[in-house]
Short mmCIF file of C-alpha atoms and ligand atoms in Angstrom, two decimals:
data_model
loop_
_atom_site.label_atom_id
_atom_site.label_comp_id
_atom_site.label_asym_id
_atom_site.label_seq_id
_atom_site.Cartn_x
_atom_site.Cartn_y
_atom_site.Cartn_z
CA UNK A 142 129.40 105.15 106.05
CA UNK A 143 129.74 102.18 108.73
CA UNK A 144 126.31 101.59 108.29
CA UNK A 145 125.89 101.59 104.76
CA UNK A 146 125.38 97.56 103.42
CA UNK A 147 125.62 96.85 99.73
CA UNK A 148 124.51 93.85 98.66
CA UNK A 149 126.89 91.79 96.65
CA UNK A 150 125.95 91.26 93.23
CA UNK A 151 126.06 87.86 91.53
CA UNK A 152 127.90 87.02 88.32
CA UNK A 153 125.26 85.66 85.97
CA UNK A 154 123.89 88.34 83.66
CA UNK A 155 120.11 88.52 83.48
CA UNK A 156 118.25 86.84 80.62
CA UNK A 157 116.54 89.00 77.83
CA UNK A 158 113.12 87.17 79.68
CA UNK A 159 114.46 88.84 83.20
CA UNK A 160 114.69 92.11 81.63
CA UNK A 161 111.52 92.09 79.70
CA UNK A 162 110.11 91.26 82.81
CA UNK A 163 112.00 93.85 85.01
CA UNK A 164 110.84 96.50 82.25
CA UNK A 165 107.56 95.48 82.33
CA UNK A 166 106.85 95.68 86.16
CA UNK A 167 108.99 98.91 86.28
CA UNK A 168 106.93 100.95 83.62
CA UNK A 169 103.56 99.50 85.60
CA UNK A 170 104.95 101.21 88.93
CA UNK A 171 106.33 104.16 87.52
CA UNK A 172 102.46 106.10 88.10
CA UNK A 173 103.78 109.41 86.27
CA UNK A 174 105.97 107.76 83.70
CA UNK A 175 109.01 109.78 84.41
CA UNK A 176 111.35 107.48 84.57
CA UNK A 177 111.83 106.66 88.59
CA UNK A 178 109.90 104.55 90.88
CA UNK A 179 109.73 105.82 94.79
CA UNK A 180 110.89 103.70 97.09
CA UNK A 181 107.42 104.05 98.44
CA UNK A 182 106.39 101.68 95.89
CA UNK A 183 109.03 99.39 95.57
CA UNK A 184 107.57 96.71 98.11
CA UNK A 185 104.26 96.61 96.06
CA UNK A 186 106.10 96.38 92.90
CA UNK A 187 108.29 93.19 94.08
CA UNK A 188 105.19 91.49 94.57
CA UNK A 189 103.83 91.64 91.72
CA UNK A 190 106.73 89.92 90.81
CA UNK A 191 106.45 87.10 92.93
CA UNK A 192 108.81 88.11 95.32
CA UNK A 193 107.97 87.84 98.80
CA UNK A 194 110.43 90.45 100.29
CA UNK A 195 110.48 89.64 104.18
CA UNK A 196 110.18 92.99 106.18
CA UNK A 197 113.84 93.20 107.05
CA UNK A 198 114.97 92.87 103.52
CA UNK A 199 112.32 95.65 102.83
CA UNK A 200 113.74 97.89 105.81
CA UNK A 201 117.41 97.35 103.85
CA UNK A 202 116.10 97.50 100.42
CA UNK A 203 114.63 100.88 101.52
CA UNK A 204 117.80 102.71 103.15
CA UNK A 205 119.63 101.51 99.95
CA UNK A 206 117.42 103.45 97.29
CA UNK A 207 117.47 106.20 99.91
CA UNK A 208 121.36 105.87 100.48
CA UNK A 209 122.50 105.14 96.79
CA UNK A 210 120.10 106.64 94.54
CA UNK A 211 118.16 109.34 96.52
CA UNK A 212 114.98 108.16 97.18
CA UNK A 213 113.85 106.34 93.83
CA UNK A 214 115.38 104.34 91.62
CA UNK A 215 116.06 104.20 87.61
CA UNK A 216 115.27 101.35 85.13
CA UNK A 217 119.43 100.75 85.85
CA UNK A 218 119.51 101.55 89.09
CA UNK A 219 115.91 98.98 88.90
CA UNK A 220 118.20 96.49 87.75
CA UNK A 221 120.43 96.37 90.18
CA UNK A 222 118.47 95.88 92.62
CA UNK A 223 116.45 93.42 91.04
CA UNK A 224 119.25 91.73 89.04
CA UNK A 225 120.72 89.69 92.00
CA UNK A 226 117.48 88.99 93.34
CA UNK A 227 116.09 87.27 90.06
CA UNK A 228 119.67 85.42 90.00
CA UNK A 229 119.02 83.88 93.24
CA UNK A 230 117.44 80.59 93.91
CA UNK A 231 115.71 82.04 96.95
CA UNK A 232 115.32 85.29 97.33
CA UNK A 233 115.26 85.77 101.25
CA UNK A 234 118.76 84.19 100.86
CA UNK A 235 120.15 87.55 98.91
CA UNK A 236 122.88 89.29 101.38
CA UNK A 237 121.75 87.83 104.69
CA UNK A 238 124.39 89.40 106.42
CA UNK A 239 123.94 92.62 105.24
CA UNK A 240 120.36 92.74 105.20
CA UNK A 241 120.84 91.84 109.37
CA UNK A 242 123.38 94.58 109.35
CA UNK A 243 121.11 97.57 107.89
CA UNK A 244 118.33 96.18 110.16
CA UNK A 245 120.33 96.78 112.99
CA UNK A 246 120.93 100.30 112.73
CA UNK A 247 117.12 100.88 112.87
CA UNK A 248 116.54 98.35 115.31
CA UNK A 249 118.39 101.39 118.61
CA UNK A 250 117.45 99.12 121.69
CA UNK A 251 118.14 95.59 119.88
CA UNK A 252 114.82 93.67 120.74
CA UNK A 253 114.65 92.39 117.03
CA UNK A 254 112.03 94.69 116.02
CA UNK A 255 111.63 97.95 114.91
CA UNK A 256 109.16 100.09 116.34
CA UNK A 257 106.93 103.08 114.33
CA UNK A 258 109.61 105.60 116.93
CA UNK A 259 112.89 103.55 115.59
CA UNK A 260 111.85 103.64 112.22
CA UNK A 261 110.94 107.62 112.37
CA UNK A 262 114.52 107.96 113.86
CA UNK A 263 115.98 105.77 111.71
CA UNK A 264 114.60 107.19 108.84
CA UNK A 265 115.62 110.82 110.06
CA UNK A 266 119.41 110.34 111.16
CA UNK A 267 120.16 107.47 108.93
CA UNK A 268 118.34 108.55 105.76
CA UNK A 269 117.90 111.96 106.54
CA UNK A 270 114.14 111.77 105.46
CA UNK A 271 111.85 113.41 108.06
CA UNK A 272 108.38 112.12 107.28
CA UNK A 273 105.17 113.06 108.21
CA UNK A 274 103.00 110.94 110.15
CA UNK A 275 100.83 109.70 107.82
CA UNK A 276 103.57 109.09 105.38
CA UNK A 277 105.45 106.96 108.10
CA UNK A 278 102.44 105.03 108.61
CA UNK A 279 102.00 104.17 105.45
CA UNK A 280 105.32 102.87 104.62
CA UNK A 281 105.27 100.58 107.87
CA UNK A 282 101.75 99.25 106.66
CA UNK A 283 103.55 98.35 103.38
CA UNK A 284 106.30 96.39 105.11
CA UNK A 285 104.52 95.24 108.02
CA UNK A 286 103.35 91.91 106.23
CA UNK A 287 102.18 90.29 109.87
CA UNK A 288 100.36 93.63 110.75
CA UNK A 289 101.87 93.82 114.52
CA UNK A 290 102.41 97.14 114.09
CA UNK A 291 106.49 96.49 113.85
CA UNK A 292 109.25 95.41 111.45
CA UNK A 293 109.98 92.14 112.57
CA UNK A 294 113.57 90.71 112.31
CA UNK A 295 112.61 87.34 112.36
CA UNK A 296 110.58 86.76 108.58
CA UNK A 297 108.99 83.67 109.54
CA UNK A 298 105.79 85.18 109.50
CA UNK A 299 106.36 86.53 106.02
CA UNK A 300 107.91 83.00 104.41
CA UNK A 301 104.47 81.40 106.14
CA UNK A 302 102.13 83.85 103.48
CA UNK A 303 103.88 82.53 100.54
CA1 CA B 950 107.67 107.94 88.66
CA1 CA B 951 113.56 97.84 118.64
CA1 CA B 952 105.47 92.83 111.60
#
């Protein structure tokens, strides 16, 4: 498990507001209304709430719905995620360290990006997910948010879209 990152939660409890909000934007993304959102559509779903994820925190928030929860999450497990990330002041600043840590076990040859190849590998050993093309396309198209075809470490490009 040296590779698996949790981010530290804060100690403020969300705000009835925060949940109401968290409920509202988890029921819109949960498409069949079983209960779980995919981690497929957890990117587009933290935009709608304002949050800009950058596409590292994306690449972390990713391997820990895959890691923890088994591919989706929960309204709890929702919460948890979210929780922290509503408590913070900015949310690129939520587990830094760890975020740089997950990165780096998709990023195999260490040039600060990860590559449609790194993320299919990383996605297989790490995650143990193999993915079809398509499907591995589409998830680097949702985190790609500078569309250079790679997961960039640096978010800069990200943080300039706000
Ligand atoms: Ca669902
Ligand atoms: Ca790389
Ligand atoms: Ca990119």
């Amino acid at each position: 498990l040296s590779f698996f990152c949790f981010l530290s939660l804060q100690e403020r409890e969300l705000m009835p507001e925060e949940l109401d909000e968290l409920r509202e934007a988890f029921k819109e993304f949960d498409y069949d209304a079983d209960g779980f959102i995919h981690y497929k559509d957890i990117a587009d779903c933290m935009r709608t709430m304002g949050y800009m994820p950058t596409e590292m925190e994306l690449i972390e928030i990713i391997q820990q719905i895959k890691m923890r929860w088994g591919g989706h999450v929960d309204f709890d497990d929702f919460c948890e995620l979210m929780g922290p990330r509503m408590l913070a002041e900015t949310a690129q600043m939520v587990g830094l360290k760890e975020i740089r840590c997950a990165f780096k076990q998709f990023d195999s040859d260490g040039d600060g990006k990860i590559t449609i190849d790194e993320l299919k590998d990383g996605m297989k050993t790490l995650l143990g997910e193999k993915l079809k093309k398509g499907e591995l396309e589409e998830i680097l198209a949702d985190i790609d948010l500078n569309k250079d075809g790679n997961i960039d470490f640096d978010g800069s490009d990200s943080i300039a879209s706000r």
